[in-house]
JSON list of C-alpha atoms and ligand atoms in Angstrom, two decimals:
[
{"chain": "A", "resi": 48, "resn": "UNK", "atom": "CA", "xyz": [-26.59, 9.08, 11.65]},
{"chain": "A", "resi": 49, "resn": "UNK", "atom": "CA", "xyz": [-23.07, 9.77, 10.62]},
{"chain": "A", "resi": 50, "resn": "UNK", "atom": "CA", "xyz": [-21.46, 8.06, 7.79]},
{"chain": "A", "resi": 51, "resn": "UNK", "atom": "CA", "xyz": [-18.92, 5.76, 8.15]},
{"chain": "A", "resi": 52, "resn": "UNK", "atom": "CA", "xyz": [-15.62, 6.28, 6.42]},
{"chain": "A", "resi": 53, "resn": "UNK", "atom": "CA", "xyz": [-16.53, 2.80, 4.51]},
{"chain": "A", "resi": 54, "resn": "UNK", "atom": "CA", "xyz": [-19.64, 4.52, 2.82]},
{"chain": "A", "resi": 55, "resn": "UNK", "atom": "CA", "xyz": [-17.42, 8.28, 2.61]},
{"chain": "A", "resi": 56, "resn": "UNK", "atom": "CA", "xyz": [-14.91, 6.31, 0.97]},
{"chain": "A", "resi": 57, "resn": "UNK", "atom": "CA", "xyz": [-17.44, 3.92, -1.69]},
{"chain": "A", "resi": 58, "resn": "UNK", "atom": "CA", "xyz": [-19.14, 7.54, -2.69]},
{"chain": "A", "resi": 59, "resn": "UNK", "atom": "CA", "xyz": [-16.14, 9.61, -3.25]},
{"chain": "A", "resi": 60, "resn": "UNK", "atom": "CA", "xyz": [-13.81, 6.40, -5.36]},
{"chain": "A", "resi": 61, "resn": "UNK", "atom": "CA", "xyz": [-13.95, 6.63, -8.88]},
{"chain": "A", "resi": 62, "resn": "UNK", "atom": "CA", "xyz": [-14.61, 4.10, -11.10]},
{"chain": "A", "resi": 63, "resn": "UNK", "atom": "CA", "xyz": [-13.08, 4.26, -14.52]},
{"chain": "A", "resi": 64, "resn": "UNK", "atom": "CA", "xyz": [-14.05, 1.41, -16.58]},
{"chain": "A", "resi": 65, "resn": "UNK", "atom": "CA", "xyz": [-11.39, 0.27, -19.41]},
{"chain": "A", "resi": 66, "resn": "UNK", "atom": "CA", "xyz": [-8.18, 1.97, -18.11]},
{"chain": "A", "resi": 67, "resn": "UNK", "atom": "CA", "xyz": [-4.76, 1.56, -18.18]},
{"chain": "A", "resi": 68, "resn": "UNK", "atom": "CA", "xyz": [-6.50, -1.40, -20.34]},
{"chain": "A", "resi": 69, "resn": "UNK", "atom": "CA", "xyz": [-9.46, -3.36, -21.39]},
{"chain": "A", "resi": 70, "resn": "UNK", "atom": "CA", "xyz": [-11.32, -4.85, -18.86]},
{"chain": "A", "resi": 71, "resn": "UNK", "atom": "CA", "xyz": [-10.10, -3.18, -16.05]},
{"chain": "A", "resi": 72, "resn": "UNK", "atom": "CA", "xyz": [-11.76, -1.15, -13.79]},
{"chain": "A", "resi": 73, "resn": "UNK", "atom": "CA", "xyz": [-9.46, 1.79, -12.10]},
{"chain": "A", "resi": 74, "resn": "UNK", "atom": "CA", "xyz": [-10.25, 2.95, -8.74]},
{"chain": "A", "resi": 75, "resn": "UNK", "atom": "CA", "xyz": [-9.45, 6.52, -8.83]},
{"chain": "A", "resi": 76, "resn": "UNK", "atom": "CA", "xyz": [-8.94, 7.93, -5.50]},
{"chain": "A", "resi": 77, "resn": "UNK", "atom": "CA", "xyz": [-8.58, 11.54, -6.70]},
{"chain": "A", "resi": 78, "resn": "UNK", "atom": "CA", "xyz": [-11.55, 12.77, -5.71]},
{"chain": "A", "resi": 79, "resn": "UNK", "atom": "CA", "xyz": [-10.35, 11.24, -2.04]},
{"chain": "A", "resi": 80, "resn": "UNK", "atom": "CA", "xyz": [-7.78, 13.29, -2.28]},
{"chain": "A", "resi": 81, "resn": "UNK", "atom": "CA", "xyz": [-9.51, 16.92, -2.87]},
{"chain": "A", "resi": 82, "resn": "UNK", "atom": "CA", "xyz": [-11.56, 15.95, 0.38]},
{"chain": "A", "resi": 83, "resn": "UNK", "atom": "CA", "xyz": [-9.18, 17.39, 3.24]},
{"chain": "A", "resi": 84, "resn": "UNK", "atom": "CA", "xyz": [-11.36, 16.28, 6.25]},
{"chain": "A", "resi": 85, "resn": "UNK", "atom": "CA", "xyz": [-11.63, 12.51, 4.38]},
{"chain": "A", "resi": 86, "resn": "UNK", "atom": "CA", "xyz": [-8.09, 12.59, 3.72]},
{"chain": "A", "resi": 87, "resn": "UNK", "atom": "CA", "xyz": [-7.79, 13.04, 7.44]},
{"chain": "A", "resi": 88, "resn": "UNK", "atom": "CA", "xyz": [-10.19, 9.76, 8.39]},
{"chain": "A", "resi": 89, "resn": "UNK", "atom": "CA", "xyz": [-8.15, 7.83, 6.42]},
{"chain": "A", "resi": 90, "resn": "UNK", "atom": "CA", "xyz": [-4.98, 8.49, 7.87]},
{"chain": "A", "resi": 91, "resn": "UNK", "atom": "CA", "xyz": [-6.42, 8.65, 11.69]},
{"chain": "A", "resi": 92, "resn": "UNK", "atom": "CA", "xyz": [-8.31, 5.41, 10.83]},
{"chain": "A", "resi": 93, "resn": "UNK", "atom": "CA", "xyz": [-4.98, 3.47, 9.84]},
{"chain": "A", "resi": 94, "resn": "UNK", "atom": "CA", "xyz": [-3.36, 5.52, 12.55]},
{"chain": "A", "resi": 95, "resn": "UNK", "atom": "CA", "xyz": [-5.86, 4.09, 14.83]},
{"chain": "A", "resi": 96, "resn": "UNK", "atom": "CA", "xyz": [-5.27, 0.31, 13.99]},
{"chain": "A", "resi": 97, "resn": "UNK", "atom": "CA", "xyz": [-1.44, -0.05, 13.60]},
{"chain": "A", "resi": 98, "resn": "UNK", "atom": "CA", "xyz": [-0.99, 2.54, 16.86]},
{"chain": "A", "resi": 99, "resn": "UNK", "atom": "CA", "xyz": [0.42, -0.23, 19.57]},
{"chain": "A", "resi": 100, "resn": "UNK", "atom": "CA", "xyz": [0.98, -2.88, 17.29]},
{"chain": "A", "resi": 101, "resn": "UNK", "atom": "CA", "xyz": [5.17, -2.17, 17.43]},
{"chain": "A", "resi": 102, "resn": "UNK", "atom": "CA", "xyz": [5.28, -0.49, 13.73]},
{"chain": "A", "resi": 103, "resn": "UNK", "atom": "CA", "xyz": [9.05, 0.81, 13.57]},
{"chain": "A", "resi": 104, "resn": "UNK", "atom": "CA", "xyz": [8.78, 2.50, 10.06]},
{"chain": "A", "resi": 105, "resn": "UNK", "atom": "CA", "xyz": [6.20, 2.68, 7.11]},
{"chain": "A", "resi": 106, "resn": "UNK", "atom": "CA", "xyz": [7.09, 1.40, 3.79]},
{"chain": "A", "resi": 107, "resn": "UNK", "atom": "CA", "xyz": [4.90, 3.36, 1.18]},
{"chain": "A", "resi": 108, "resn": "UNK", "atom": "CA", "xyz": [4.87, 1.72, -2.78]},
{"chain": "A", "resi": 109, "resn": "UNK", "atom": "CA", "xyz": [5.07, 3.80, -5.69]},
{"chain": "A", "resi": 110, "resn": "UNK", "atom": "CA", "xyz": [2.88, 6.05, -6.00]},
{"chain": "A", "resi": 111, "resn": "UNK", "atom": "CA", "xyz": [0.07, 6.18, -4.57]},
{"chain": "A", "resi": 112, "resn": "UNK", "atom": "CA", "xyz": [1.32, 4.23, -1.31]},
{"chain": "A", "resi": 113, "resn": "UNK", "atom": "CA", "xyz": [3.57, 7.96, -0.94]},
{"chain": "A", "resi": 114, "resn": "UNK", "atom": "CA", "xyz": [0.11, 10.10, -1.08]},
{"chain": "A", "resi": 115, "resn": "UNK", "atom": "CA", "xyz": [-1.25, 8.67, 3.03]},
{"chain": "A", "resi": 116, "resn": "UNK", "atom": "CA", "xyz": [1.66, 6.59, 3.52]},
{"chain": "A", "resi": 117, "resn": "UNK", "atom": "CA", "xyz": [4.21, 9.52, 4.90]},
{"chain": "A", "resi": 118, "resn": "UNK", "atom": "CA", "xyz": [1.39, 11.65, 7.33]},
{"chain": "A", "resi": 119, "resn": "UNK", "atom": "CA", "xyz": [0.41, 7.68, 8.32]},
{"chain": "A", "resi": 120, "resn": "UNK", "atom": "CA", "xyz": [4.47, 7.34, 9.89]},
{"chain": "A", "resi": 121, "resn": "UNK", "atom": "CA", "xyz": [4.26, 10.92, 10.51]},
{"chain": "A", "resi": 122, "resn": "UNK", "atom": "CA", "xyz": [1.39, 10.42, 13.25]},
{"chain": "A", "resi": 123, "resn": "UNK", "atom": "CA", "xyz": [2.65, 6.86, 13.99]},
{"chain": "A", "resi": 124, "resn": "UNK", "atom": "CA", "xyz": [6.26, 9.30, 14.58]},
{"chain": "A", "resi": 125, "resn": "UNK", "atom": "CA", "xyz": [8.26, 6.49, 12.65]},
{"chain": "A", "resi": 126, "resn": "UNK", "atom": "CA", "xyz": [9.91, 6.34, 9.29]},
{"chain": "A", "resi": 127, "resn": "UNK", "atom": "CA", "xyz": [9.04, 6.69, 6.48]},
{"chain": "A", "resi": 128, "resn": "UNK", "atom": "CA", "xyz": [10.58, 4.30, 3.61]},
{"chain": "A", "resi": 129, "resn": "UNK", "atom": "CA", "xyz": [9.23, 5.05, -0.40]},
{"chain": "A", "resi": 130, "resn": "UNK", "atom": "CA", "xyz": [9.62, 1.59, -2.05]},
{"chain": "A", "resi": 131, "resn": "UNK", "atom": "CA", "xyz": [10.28, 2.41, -5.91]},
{"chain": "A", "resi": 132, "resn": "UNK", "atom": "CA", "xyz": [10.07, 1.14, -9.46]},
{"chain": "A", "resi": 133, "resn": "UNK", "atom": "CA", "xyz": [13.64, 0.20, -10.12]},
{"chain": "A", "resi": 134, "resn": "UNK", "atom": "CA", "xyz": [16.34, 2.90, -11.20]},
{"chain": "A", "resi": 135, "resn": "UNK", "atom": "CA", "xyz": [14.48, 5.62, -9.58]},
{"chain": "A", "resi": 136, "resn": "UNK", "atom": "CA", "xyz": [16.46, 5.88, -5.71]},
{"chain": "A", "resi": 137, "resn": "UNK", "atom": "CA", "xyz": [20.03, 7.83, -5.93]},
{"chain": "A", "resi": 138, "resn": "UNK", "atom": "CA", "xyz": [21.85, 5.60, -3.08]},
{"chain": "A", "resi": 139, "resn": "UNK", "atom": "CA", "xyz": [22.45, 2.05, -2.89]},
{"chain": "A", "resi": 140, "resn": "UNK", "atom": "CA", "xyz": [19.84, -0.22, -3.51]},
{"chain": "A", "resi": 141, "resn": "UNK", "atom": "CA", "xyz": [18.85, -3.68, -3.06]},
{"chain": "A", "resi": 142, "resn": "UNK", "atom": "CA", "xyz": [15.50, -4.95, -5.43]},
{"chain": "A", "resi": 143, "resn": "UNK", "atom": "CA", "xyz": [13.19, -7.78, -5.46]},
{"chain": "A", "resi": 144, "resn": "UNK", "atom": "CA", "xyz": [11.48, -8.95, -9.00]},
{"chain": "A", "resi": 145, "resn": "UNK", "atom": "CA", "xyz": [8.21, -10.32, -9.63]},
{"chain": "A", "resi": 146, "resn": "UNK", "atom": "CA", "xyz": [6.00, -11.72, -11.93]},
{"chain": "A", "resi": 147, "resn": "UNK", "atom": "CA", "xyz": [2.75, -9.31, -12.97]},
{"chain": "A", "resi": 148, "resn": "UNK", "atom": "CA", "xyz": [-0.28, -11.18, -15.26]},
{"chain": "A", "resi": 149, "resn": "UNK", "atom": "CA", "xyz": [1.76, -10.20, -18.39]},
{"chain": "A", "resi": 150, "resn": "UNK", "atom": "CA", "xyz": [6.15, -9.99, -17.82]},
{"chain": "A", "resi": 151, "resn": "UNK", "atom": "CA", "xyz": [7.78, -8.87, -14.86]},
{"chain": "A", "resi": 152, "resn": "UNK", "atom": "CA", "xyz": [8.10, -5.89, -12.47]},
{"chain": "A", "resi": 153, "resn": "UNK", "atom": "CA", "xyz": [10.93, -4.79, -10.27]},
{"chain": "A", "resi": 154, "resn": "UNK", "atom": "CA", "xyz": [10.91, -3.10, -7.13]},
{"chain": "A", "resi": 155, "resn": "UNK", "atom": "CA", "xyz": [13.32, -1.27, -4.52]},
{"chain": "A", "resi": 156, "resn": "UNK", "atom": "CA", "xyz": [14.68, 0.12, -1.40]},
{"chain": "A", "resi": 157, "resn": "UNK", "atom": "CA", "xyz": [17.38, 1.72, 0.03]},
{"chain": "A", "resi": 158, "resn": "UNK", "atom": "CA", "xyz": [20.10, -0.61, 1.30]},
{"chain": "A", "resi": 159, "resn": "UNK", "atom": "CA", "xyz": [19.65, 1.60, 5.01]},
{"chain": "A", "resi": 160, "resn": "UNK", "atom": "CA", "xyz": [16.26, 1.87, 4.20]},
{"chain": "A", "resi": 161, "resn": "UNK", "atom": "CA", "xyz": [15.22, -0.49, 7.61]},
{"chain": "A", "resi": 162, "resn": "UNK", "atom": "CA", "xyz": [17.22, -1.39, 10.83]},
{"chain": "A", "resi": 163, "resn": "UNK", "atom": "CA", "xyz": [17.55, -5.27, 11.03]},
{"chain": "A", "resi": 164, "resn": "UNK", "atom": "CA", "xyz": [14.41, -6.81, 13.75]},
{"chain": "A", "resi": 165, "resn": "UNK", "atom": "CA", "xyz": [12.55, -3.44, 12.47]},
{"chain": "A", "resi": 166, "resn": "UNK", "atom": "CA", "xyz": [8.59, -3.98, 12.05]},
{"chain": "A", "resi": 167, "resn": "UNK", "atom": "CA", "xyz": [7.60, -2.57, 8.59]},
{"chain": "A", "resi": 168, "resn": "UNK", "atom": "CA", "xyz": [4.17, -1.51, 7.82]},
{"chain": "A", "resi": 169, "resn": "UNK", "atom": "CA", "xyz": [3.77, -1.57, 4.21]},
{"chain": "A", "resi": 170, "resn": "UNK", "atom": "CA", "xyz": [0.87, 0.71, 2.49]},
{"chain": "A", "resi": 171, "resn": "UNK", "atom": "CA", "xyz": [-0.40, 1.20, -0.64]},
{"chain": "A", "resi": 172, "resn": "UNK", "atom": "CA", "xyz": [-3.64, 2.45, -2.19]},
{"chain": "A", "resi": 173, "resn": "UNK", "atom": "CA", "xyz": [-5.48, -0.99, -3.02]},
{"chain": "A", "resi": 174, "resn": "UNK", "atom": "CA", "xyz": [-4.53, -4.57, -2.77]},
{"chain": "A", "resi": 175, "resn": "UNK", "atom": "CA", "xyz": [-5.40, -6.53, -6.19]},
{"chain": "A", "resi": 176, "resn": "UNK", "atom": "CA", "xyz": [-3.58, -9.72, -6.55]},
{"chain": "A", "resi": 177, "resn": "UNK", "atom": "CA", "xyz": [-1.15, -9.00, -3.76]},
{"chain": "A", "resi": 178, "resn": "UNK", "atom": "CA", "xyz": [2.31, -9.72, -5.81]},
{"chain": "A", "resi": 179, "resn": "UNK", "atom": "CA", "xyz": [3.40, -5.97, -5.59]},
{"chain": "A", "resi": 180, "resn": "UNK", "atom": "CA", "xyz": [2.94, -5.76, -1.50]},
{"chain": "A", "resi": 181, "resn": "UNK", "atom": "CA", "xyz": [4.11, -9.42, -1.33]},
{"chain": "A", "resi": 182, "resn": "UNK", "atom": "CA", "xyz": [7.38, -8.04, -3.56]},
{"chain": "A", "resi": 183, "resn": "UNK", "atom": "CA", "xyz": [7.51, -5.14, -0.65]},
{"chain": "A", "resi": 184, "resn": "UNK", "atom": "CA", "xyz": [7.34, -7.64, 1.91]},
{"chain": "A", "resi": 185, "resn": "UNK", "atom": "CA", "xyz": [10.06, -9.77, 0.07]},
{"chain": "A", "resi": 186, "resn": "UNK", "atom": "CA", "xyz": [12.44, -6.30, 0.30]},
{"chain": "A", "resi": 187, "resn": "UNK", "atom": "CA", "xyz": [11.62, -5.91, 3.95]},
{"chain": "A", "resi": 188, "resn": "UNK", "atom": "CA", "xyz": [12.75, -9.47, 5.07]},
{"chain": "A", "resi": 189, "resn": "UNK", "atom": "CA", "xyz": [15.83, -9.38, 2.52]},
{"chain": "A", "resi": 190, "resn": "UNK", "atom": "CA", "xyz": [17.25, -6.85, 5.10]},
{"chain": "A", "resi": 191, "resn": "UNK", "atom": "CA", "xyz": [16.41, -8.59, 7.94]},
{"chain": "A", "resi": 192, "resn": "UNK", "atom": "CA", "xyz": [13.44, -6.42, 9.16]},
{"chain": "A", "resi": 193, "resn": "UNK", "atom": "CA", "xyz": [10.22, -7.92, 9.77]},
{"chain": "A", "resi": 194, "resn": "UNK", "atom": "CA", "xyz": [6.51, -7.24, 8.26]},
{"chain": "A", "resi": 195, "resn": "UNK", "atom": "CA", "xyz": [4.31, -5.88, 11.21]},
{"chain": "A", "resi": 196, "resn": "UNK", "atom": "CA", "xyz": [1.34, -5.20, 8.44]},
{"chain": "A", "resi": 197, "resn": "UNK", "atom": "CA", "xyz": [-0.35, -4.00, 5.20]},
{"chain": "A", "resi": 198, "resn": "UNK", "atom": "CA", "xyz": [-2.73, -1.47, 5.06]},
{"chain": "A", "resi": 199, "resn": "UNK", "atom": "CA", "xyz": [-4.75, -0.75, 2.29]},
{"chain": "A", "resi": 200, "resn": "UNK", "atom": "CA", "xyz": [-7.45, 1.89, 1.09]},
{"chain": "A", "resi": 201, "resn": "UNK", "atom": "CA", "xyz": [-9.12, -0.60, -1.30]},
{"chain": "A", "resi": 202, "resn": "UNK", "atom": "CA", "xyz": [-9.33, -4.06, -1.20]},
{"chain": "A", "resi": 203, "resn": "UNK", "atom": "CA", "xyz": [-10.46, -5.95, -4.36]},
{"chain": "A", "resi": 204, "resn": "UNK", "atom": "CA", "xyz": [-11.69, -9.10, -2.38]},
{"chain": "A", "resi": 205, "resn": "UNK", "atom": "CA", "xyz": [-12.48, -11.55, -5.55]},
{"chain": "A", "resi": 206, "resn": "UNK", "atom": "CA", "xyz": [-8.20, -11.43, -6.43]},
{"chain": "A", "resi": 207, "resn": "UNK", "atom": "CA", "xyz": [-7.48, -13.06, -2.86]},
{"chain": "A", "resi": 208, "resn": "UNK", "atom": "CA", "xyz": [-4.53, -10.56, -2.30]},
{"chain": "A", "resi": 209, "resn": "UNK", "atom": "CA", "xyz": [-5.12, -10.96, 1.54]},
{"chain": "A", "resi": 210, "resn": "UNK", "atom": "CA", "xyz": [-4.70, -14.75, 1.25]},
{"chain": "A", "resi": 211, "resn": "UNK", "atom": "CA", "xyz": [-1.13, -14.26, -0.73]},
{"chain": "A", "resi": 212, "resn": "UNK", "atom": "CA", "xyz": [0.19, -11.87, 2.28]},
{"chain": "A", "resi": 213, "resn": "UNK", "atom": "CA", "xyz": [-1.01, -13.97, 4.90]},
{"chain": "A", "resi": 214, "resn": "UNK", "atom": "CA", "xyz": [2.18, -15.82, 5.20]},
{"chain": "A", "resi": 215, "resn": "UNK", "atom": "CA", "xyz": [3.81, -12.71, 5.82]},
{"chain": "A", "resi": 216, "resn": "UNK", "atom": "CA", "xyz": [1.76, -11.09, 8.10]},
{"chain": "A", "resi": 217, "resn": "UNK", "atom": "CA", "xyz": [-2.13, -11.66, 9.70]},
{"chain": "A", "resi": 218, "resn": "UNK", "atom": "CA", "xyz": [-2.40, -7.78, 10.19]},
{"chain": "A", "resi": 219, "resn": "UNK", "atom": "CA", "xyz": [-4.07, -6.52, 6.90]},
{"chain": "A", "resi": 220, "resn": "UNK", "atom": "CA", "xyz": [-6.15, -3.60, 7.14]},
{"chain": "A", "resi": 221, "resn": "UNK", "atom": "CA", "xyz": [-8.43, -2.40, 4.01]},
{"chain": "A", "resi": 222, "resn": "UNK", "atom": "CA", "xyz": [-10.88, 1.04, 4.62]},
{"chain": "A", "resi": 223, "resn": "UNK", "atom": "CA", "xyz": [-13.17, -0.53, 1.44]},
{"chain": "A", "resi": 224, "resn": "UNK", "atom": "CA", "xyz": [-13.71, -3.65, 0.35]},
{"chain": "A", "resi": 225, "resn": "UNK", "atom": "CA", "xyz": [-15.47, -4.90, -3.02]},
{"chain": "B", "resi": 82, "resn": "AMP", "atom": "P1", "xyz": [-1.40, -6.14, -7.17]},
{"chain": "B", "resi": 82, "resn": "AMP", "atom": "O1", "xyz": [0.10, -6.28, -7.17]},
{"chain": "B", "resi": 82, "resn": "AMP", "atom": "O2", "xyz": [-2.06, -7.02, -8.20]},
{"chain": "B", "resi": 82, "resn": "AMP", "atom": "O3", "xyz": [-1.98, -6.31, -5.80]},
{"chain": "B", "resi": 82, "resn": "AMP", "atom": "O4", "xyz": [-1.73, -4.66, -7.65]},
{"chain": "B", "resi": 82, "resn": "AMP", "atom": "C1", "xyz": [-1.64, -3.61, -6.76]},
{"chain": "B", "resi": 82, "resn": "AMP", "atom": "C2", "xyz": [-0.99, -2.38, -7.38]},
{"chain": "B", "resi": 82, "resn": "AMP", "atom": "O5", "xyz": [-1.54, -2.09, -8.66]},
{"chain": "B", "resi": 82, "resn": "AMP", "atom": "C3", "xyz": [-1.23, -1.18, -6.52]},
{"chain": "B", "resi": 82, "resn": "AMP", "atom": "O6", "xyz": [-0.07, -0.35, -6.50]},
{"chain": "B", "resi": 82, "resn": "AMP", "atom": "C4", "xyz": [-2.42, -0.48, -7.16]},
{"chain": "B", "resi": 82, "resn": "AMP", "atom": "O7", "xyz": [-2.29, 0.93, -7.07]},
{"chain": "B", "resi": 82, "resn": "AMP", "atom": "C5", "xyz": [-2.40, -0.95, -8.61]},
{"chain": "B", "resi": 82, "resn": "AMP", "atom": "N1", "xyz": [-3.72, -1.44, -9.07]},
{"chain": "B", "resi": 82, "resn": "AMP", "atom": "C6", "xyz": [-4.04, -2.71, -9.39]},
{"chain": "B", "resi": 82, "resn": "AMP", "atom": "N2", "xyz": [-5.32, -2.83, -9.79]},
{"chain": "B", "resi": 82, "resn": "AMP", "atom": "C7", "xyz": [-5.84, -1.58, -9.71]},
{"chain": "B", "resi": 82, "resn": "AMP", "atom": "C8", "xyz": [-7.15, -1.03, -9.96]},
{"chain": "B", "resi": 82, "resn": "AMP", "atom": "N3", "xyz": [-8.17, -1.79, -10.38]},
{"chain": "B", "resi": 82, "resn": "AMP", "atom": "N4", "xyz": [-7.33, 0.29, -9.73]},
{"chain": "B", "resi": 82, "resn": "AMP", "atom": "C9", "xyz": [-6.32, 1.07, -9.30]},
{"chain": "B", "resi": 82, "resn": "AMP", "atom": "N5", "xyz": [-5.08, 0.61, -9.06]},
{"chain": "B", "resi": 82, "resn": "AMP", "atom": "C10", "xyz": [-4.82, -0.69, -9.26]}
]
């Protein structure tokens, strides 16, 4: 039987106990990444799923939303939009700030980054609580585009991410969930 890209994924993810901090457990995709043909899956598989579903551009987050997020608009043939840590983009910029377990974080675009009506999917590696894709979403509608979906490598199910971005979108897509 051939595996599906669910189990690929679960055997090649990393799990690095106690890191950036204790009592979290990273998911290190790394070793997804030095797989070329599982690399591929994951991008067809997203491909697959948002292909007809009227995505205009793809909003990747910093940094590992970059790593599938341009070949996923480059197969979709759409845009491709990096949202950033704040003070990172040369041009003007407009940012949205948000509140992480411990302080704040700040994210942002490009003021051109999305025509206005535009339908932004917005990936990233793994959804967690949801407040960094919710601050992406936040960006998208603050130019007047709309969020057409989220797609995810990883979800971690027990933080409810999916139930935060609900409001801005029904279309979530994760490859893994735990
Ligand atoms: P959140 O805003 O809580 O959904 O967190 C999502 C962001 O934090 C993503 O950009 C992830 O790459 C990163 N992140 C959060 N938790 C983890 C984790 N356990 N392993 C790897 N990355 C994580």
């Amino acid at each position: 039987m051939t595996e599906t890209i669910e189990a690929k994924l679960t055997s090649a993810i990393r799990d690095i106990k106690d890191f950036p901090k204790e009592g979290i457990v990273f998911k290190d995709i790394t070793p997804v990444l030095k797989d070329p043909v599982l690399c591929g899956e994951v991008v067809d598989s997203i491909v697959e799923y948002f292909k007809g579903k009227g995505v205009d551009a793809v909003a990747g987050i910093e940094s590992r939303g970059f790593l599938f997020g341009v070949e996923i608009a480059r197969k979709l043939n759409v845009p491709f939009v990096p949202v950033r840590k704040v003070g990172k983009l040369p041009y003007e910029t407009i940012s949205h700030k948000y509140e992480l377990e411990y302080g704040y974080s700040e994210i942002e675009v490009h003021t051109d980054a999305f025509e206005k009506g535009q339908k932004v999917l917005i990936h990233d590696d793994l959804l967690a609580t949801g407040g960094t894709a919710a601050a992406a979403a936040e960006l998208v509608n603050k130019i007047g585009a709309e969020v057409a979906g989220f797609s995810f490598l990883i979800d971690l199910t027990f933080l409810k991410g999916s139930e935060r971005l609900n409001s801005y979108s029904n279309n979530i897509q994760s490859l893994v969930k735990y």
